[in-house]
Amino acid sequence: MTKPIIDIHSHSTLKPYGNSFKTDSNPNNMGDSACIWTQDRETNYDADIENVFGISRYRQADFTSSVDGGVRIVFTSLYPSEVGFFEIRKKALSANEFERRIAQFASLFSKARIDHVMNSHFNYFIDLNKEYDFLKKLNGTQVNSKTYRIANNIGDIINGPGTDLWIIPTIEGAHVFCEGRNVNDDTAWSKLSINIRSVKAWDHPPFIITLAHHFYNSLCTHAQSLTGQAGSLLDQTYGMSDGDHPDTDLAPLSQRGKDVIQLLLSQDNGRRIHIDIKHMSIKARDAYYEILETSYQNDPVPIICSHGGINTYYKHDINLRLDEDIYRIYKTGGLFGVELDQRILGSDHGLFQKPLKWFKWALSKRKKRSIEFNYFFRTVIDVAEYAYEKQFPNPWQCICLGSDFDGIINPLNTFRRADCLQNLYDQLIEGLEDYFANEPKIPANYLGMNAETIAKAIMYDNAYNFMVKYYVA
């Protein structure tokens, strides 16, 4: 029997929306590259491409694959592409055609979409609303016997059809409230409060938003997110505060950033949009925590990281610290979505990791799946054991899945797409059973939870219970 899954971070619209700019596109036609239901399987060459570039071109989170993988609820992240993503470093051969080809390869965007973003009249806020309209196109429409519905609140899901795929809109990057393409132009932010109020008035207001993303947006400093070939081609150093690079002179949180936080968390201008700490620099995260601890003592705000890892295995600022970040997530009853990206989970690091990536073909399918699963599982266990040691009531309750599928990541090879998530679920049960059979730090049947109930909590219940509490009209 298929077990229900919630994924709290996925970019299902990114590639189809990008392809909808082609003149002959038809988002309503299953099989068209602009249709959100259209599958695009990986080829035999994709593993090598992923190893070199650290990205995947095929679709991982189209709605067909999500339904086939037992995903019941998916947080679909809207992302008006940052201009910096299509600007190649000058030292890296900056011919326009080269830039366009690299961007198309990395994202499967159409040439028309890239030209649109690079146009001097490109407007992030207008593009956000267009991507939201794109998501609504097939809302409630049956396609090949499958239907997705965009929820307004948890009541829609509780009372709605149990067989449909439910969509929770989220946003990645608060640059989306900028009226233009230059985030450092003060005049482009003149409608900030109006734009936030407008988004809160959507038929389906976004539940969560990250303050930062890949490039500086004049709101907060960010952590390095692009490495390898992508990092050498794209320059995200301006406004980046990361342990591996000199600190920027910019404030971790600008005054505009503080204003955005206040407007998003306010309930006087519409429903609260919860802030996601992913992509913020460590200093920006700490500055955000200080705001919550001083200004929201009587109005507790849960801390959320929708997709990420811990710095135990990938020692970069983009990943979370146990004592500072994970501690606060548990203290506030927030969520930590474990990301299915090889780099974030640390599979690229360590003496034997990189050679292993190239020679996995020589291993059995079961052995490969076991190796890949362990990168995910060790993060789950480390977080849970930390929470247990700190005596939080339930060491499992803040952990969930935040795949980041279609977010231009390099996914774990045996869990490349949403339709592979049932395998991840099954292996999680097996992994927990093995864990409890080998002198675990967290006792077996602690709180009456066994391997199956813990796996269900991580893959579904924890996110669902969070929605019951916070995803309300």
GROMACS .gro file of N, CA and C in nm, residues 350-445:
model
  288
  350GLY      N    1   3.498   1.397   0.223
  350GLY     CA    2   3.560   1.281   0.286
  350GLY      C    3   3.654   1.212   0.188
  351LEU      N    4   3.751   1.140   0.239
  351LEU     CA    5   3.858   1.082   0.159
  351LEU      C    6   3.808   0.993   0.047
  352PHE      N    7   3.704   0.913   0.074
  352PHE     CA    8   3.661   0.814  -0.025
  352PHE      C    9   3.534   0.853  -0.099
  353GLN      N   10   3.479   0.970  -0.069
  353GLN     CA   11   3.349   1.003  -0.124
  353GLN      C   12   3.351   1.032  -0.273
  354LYS      N   13   3.442   1.117  -0.319
  354LYS     CA   14   3.442   1.152  -0.461
  354LYS      C   15   3.476   1.034  -0.552
  355PRO      N   16   3.580   0.954  -0.519
  355PRO     CA   17   3.602   0.836  -0.603
  355PRO      C   18   3.481   0.743  -0.604
  356LEU      N   19   3.412   0.732  -0.490
  356LEU     CA   20   3.296   0.644  -0.481
  356LEU      C   21   3.186   0.689  -0.576
  357LYS      N   22   3.170   0.820  -0.595
  357LYS     CA   23   3.065   0.872  -0.684
  357LYS      C   24   3.082   0.818  -0.827
  358TRP      N   25   3.207   0.805  -0.870
  358TRP     CA   26   3.233   0.765  -1.008
  358TRP      C   27   3.228   0.614  -1.028
  359PHE      N   28   3.244   0.537  -0.919
  359PHE     CA   29   3.250   0.392  -0.935
  359PHE      C   30   3.130   0.320  -0.875
  360LYS      N   31   3.023   0.393  -0.850
  360LYS     CA   32   2.903   0.328  -0.797
  360LYS      C   33   2.841   0.231  -0.897
  361TRP      N   34   2.872   0.249  -1.025
  361TRP     CA   35   2.818   0.159  -1.126
  361TRP      C   36   2.860   0.014  -1.102
  362ALA      N   37   2.974  -0.004  -1.031
  362ALA     CA   38   3.024  -0.139  -1.008
  362ALA      C   39   2.954  -0.207  -0.891
  363LEU      N   40   2.872  -0.134  -0.817
  363LEU     CA   41   2.806  -0.189  -0.701
  363LEU      C   42   2.667  -0.240  -0.737
  364SER      N   43   2.614  -0.328  -0.655
  364SER     CA   44   2.479  -0.377  -0.677
  364SER      C   45   2.380  -0.263  -0.652
  365LYS      N   46   2.260  -0.278  -0.709
  365LYS     CA   47   2.157  -0.176  -0.692
  365LYS      C   48   2.124  -0.157  -0.544
  366ARG      N   49   2.117  -0.268  -0.470
  366ARG     CA   50   2.086  -0.261  -0.328
  366ARG      C   51   2.196  -0.189  -0.251
  367LYS      N   52   2.322  -0.219  -0.286
  367LYS     CA   53   2.434  -0.155  -0.216
  367LYS      C   54   2.437  -0.006  -0.245
  368LYS      N   55   2.412   0.033  -0.370
  368LYS     CA   56   2.411   0.175  -0.406
  368LYS      C   57   2.301   0.248  -0.329
  369ARG      N   58   2.184   0.185  -0.323
  369ARG     CA   59   2.074   0.249  -0.252
  369ARG      C   60   2.106   0.263  -0.103
  370SER      N   61   2.173   0.164  -0.046
  370SER     CA   62   2.210   0.169   0.095
  370SER      C   63   2.308   0.283   0.122
  371ILE      N   64   2.407   0.300   0.032
  371ILE     CA   65   2.505   0.408   0.049
  371ILE      C   66   2.437   0.544   0.039
  372GLU      N   67   2.354   0.560  -0.064
  372GLU     CA   68   2.286   0.687  -0.084
  372GLU      C   69   2.193   0.717   0.033
  373PHE      N   70   2.120   0.617   0.078
  373PHE     CA   71   2.027   0.637   0.189
  373PHE      C   72   2.099   0.680   0.315
  374ASN      N   73   2.218   0.629   0.339
  374ASN     CA   74   2.289   0.661   0.462
  374ASN      C   75   2.320   0.809   0.475
  375TYR      N   76   2.342   0.878   0.363
  375TYR     CA   77   2.367   1.022   0.371
  375TYR      C   78   2.246   1.094   0.430
  376PHE      N   79   2.127   1.052   0.389
  376PHE     CA   80   2.003   1.107   0.442
  376PHE      C   81   1.984   1.063   0.587
  377PHE      N   82   2.002   0.935   0.613
  377PHE     CA   83   1.969   0.876   0.742
  377PHE      C   84   2.059   0.929   0.854
  378ARG      N   85   2.188   0.947   0.827
  378ARG     CA   86   2.276   0.992   0.934
  378ARG      C   87   2.241   1.135   0.978
  379THR      N   88   2.190   1.215   0.886
  379THR     CA   89   2.144   1.349   0.925
  379THR      C   90   2.022   1.339   1.014
  380VAL      N   91   1.927   1.255   0.977
  380VAL     CA   92   1.808   1.234   1.059
  380VAL      C   93   1.846   1.190   1.200
  381ILE      N   94   1.934   1.090   1.210
  381ILE     CA   95   1.972   1.036   1.340
  381ILE      C   96   2.050   1.138   1.422
  382ASP      N   97   2.142   1.209   1.360
  382ASP     CA   98   2.221   1.307   1.436
  382ASP      C   99   2.132   1.416   1.495
  383VAL      N  100   2.035   1.463   1.418
  383VAL     CA  101   1.943   1.566   1.467
  383VAL      C  102   1.857   1.511   1.580
  384ALA      N  103   1.804   1.393   1.562
  384ALA     CA  104   1.718   1.333   1.664
  384ALA      C  105   1.797   1.305   1.792
  385GLU      N  106   1.917   1.253   1.780
  385GLU     CA  107   1.999   1.225   1.899
  385GLU      C  108   2.037   1.353   1.971
  386TYR      N  109   2.064   1.457   1.896
  386TYR     CA  110   2.093   1.587   1.958
  386TYR      C  111   1.972   1.635   2.038
  387ALA      N  112   1.854   1.628   1.978
  387ALA     CA  113   1.732   1.672   2.046
  387ALA      C  114   1.705   1.587   2.170
  388TYR      N  115   1.736   1.459   2.162
  388TYR     CA  116   1.718   1.369   2.277
  388TYR      C  117   1.814   1.407   2.391
  389GLU      N  118   1.938   1.435   2.356
  389GLU     CA  119   2.038   1.474   2.456
  389GLU      C  120   2.001   1.606   2.523
  390LYS      N  121   1.936   1.694   2.447
  390LYS     CA  122   1.895   1.824   2.502
  390LYS      C  123   1.760   1.815   2.572
  391GLN      N  124   1.706   1.695   2.579
  391GLN     CA  125   1.583   1.665   2.654
  391GLN      C  126   1.459   1.737   2.600
  392PHE      N  127   1.454   1.753   2.469
  392PHE     CA  128   1.329   1.800   2.409
  392PHE      C  129   1.227   1.687   2.418
  393PRO      N  130   1.099   1.719   2.436
  393PRO     CA  131   0.998   1.614   2.463
  393PRO      C  132   0.995   1.502   2.361
  394ASN      N  133   1.003   1.537   2.231
  394ASN     CA  134   1.000   1.436   2.127
  394ASN      C  135   1.116   1.462   2.031
  395PRO      N  136   1.219   1.378   2.032
  395PRO     CA  137   1.338   1.405   1.950
  395PRO      C  138   1.315   1.394   1.800
  396TRP      N  139   1.201   1.338   1.758
  396TRP     CA  140   1.175   1.318   1.615
  396TRP      C  141   1.083   1.425   1.556
  397GLN      N  142   1.019   1.507   1.638
  397GLN     CA  143   0.902   1.581   1.592
  397GLN      C  144   0.928   1.697   1.496
  398CYS      N  145   1.049   1.746   1.486
  398CYS     CA  146   1.075   1.860   1.397
  398CYS      C  147   1.137   1.819   1.264
  399ILE      N  148   1.163   1.691   1.245
  399ILE     CA  149   1.230   1.643   1.124
  399ILE      C  150   1.126   1.605   1.019
  400CYS      N  151   1.149   1.649   0.896
  400CYS     CA  152   1.060   1.613   0.786
  400CYS      C  153   1.140   1.610   0.657
  401LEU      N  154   1.072   1.597   0.545
  401LEU     CA  155   1.136   1.590   0.415
  401LEU      C  156   1.122   1.724   0.343
  402GLY      N  157   1.235   1.777   0.296
  402GLY     CA  158   1.236   1.896   0.211
  402GLY      C  159   1.329   1.871   0.095
  403SER      N  160   1.281   1.799  -0.005
  403SER     CA  161   1.368   1.742  -0.108
  403SER      C  162   1.450   1.845  -0.186
  404ASP      N  163   1.391   1.961  -0.215
  404ASP     CA  164   1.447   2.060  -0.308
  404ASP      C  165   1.453   2.005  -0.450
  405PHE      N  166   1.367   1.910  -0.482
  405PHE     CA  167   1.361   1.858  -0.618
  405PHE      C  168   1.334   1.971  -0.717
  406ASP      N  169   1.400   1.964  -0.829
  406ASP     CA  170   1.393   2.063  -0.938
  406ASP      C  171   1.447   2.200  -0.895
  407GLY      N  172   1.517   2.205  -0.784
  407GLY     CA  173   1.582   2.329  -0.741
  407GLY      C  174   1.724   2.339  -0.791
  408ILE      N  175   1.753   2.275  -0.903
  408ILE     CA  176   1.887   2.275  -0.964
  408ILE      C  177   1.987   2.219  -0.865
  409ILE      N  178   1.955   2.101  -0.813
  409ILE     CA  179   2.041   2.031  -0.719
  409ILE      C  180   2.096   1.905  -0.785
  410ASN      N  181   2.184   1.837  -0.716
  410ASN     CA  182   2.234   1.706  -0.756
  410ASN      C  183   2.176   1.605  -0.659
  411PRO      N  184   2.060   1.546  -0.689
  411PRO     CA  185   1.993   1.460  -0.592
  411PRO      C  186   2.067   1.328  -0.572
  412LEU      N  187   2.039   1.264  -0.459
  412LEU     CA  188   2.092   1.131  -0.434
  412LEU      C  189   2.052   1.041  -0.550
  413ASN      N  190   2.148   0.969  -0.606
  413ASN     CA  191   2.126   0.900  -0.734
  413ASN      C  192   2.015   0.797  -0.731
  414THR      N  193   1.994   0.732  -0.618
  414THR     CA  194   1.889   0.629  -0.614
  414THR      C  195   1.755   0.685  -0.565
  415PHE      N  196   1.754   0.815  -0.537
  415PHE     CA  197   1.628   0.882  -0.499
  415PHE      C  198   1.620   1.013  -0.578
  416ARG      N  199   1.628   0.998  -0.711
  416ARG     CA  200   1.641   1.115  -0.799
  416ARG      C  201   1.512   1.191  -0.820
  417ARG      N  202   1.398   1.125  -0.807
  417ARG     CA  203   1.272   1.187  -0.844
  417ARG      C  204   1.167   1.161  -0.737
  418ALA      N  205   1.059   1.235  -0.745
  418ALA     CA  206   0.953   1.220  -0.647
  418ALA      C  207   0.892   1.080  -0.648
  419ASP      N  208   0.893   1.014  -0.764
  419ASP     CA  209   0.837   0.879  -0.767
  419ASP      C  210   0.930   0.774  -0.707
  420CYS      N  211   1.045   0.817  -0.655
  420CYS     CA  212   1.136   0.728  -0.581
  420CYS      C  213   1.115   0.739  -0.430
  421LEU      N  214   1.026   0.825  -0.386
  421LEU     CA  215   1.016   0.854  -0.244
  421LEU      C  216   0.956   0.739  -0.162
  422GLN      N  217   0.877   0.652  -0.226
  422GLN     CA  218   0.829   0.535  -0.153
  422GLN      C  219   0.946   0.445  -0.114
  423ASN      N  220   1.047   0.436  -0.201
  423ASN     CA  221   1.167   0.359  -0.168
  423ASN      C  222   1.241   0.421  -0.050
  424LEU      N  223   1.248   0.555  -0.048
  424LEU     CA  224   1.312   0.623   0.064
  424LEU      C  225   1.236   0.596   0.193
  425TYR      N  226   1.106   0.601   0.186
  425TYR     CA  227   1.020   0.575   0.302
  425TYR      C  228   1.045   0.433   0.356
  426ASP      N  229   1.042   0.334   0.266
  426ASP     CA  230   1.064   0.196   0.307
  426ASP      C  231   1.202   0.177   0.368
  427GLN      N  232   1.301   0.240   0.308
  427GLN     CA  233   1.437   0.224   0.360
  427GLN      C  234   1.453   0.295   0.495
  428LEU      N  235   1.377   0.401   0.515
  428LEU     CA  236   1.380   0.469   0.644
  428LEU      C  237   1.330   0.377   0.754
  429ILE      N  238   1.226   0.302   0.727
  429ILE     CA  239   1.176   0.205   0.826
  429ILE      C  240   1.283   0.101   0.857
  430GLU      N  241   1.345   0.048   0.752
  430GLU     CA  242   1.450  -0.053   0.771
  430GLU      C  243   1.569   0.005   0.847
  431GLY      N  244   1.608   0.127   0.813
  431GLY     CA  245   1.720   0.191   0.880
  431GLY      C  246   1.694   0.212   1.028
  432LEU      N  247   1.572   0.252   1.061
  432LEU     CA  248   1.536   0.272   1.201
  432LEU      C  249   1.532   0.139   1.277
  433GLU      N  250   1.484   0.035   1.212
  433GLU     CA  251   1.484  -0.096   1.276
  433GLU      C  252   1.626  -0.142   1.308
  434ASP      N  253   1.719  -0.120   1.215
  434ASP     CA  254   1.859  -0.154   1.239
  434ASP      C  255   1.918  -0.067   1.351
  435TYR      N  256   1.881   0.060   1.350
  435TYR     CA  257   1.931   0.152   1.452
  435TYR      C  258   1.891   0.105   1.592
  436PHE      N  259   1.766   0.069   1.609
  436PHE     CA  260   1.718   0.028   1.741
  436PHE      C  261   1.771  -0.109   1.783
  437ALA      N  262   1.822  -0.184   1.688
  437ALA     CA  263   1.876  -0.317   1.720
  437ALA      C  264   2.024  -0.312   1.759
  438ASN      N  265   2.083  -0.193   1.757
  438ASN     CA  266   2.227  -0.182   1.780
  438ASN      C  267   2.263  -0.075   1.883
  439GLU      N  268   2.217  -0.094   2.005
  439GLU     CA  269   2.250  -0.006   2.119
  439GLU      C  270   2.234   0.141   2.085
  440PRO      N  271   2.113   0.183   2.053
  440PRO     CA  272   2.089   0.323   2.013
  440PRO      C  273   2.096   0.420   2.131
  441LYS      N  274   2.126   0.546   2.099
  441LYS     CA  275   2.122   0.650   2.202
  441LYS      C  276   1.978   0.680   2.241
  442ILE      N  277   1.889   0.676   2.144
  442ILE     CA  278   1.747   0.694   2.172
  442ILE      C  279   1.688   0.554   2.190
  443PRO      N  280   1.633   0.522   2.305
  443PRO     CA  281   1.586   0.385   2.330
  443PRO      C  282   1.476   0.342   2.234
  444ALA      N  283   1.473   0.214   2.205
  444ALA     CA  284   1.365   0.159   2.125
  444ALA      C  285   1.232   0.182   2.195
  445ASN      N  286   1.129   0.214   2.117
  445ASN     CA  287   0.994   0.238   2.168
  445ASN      C  288   0.987   0.357   2.264
   0.00000   0.00000   0.00000
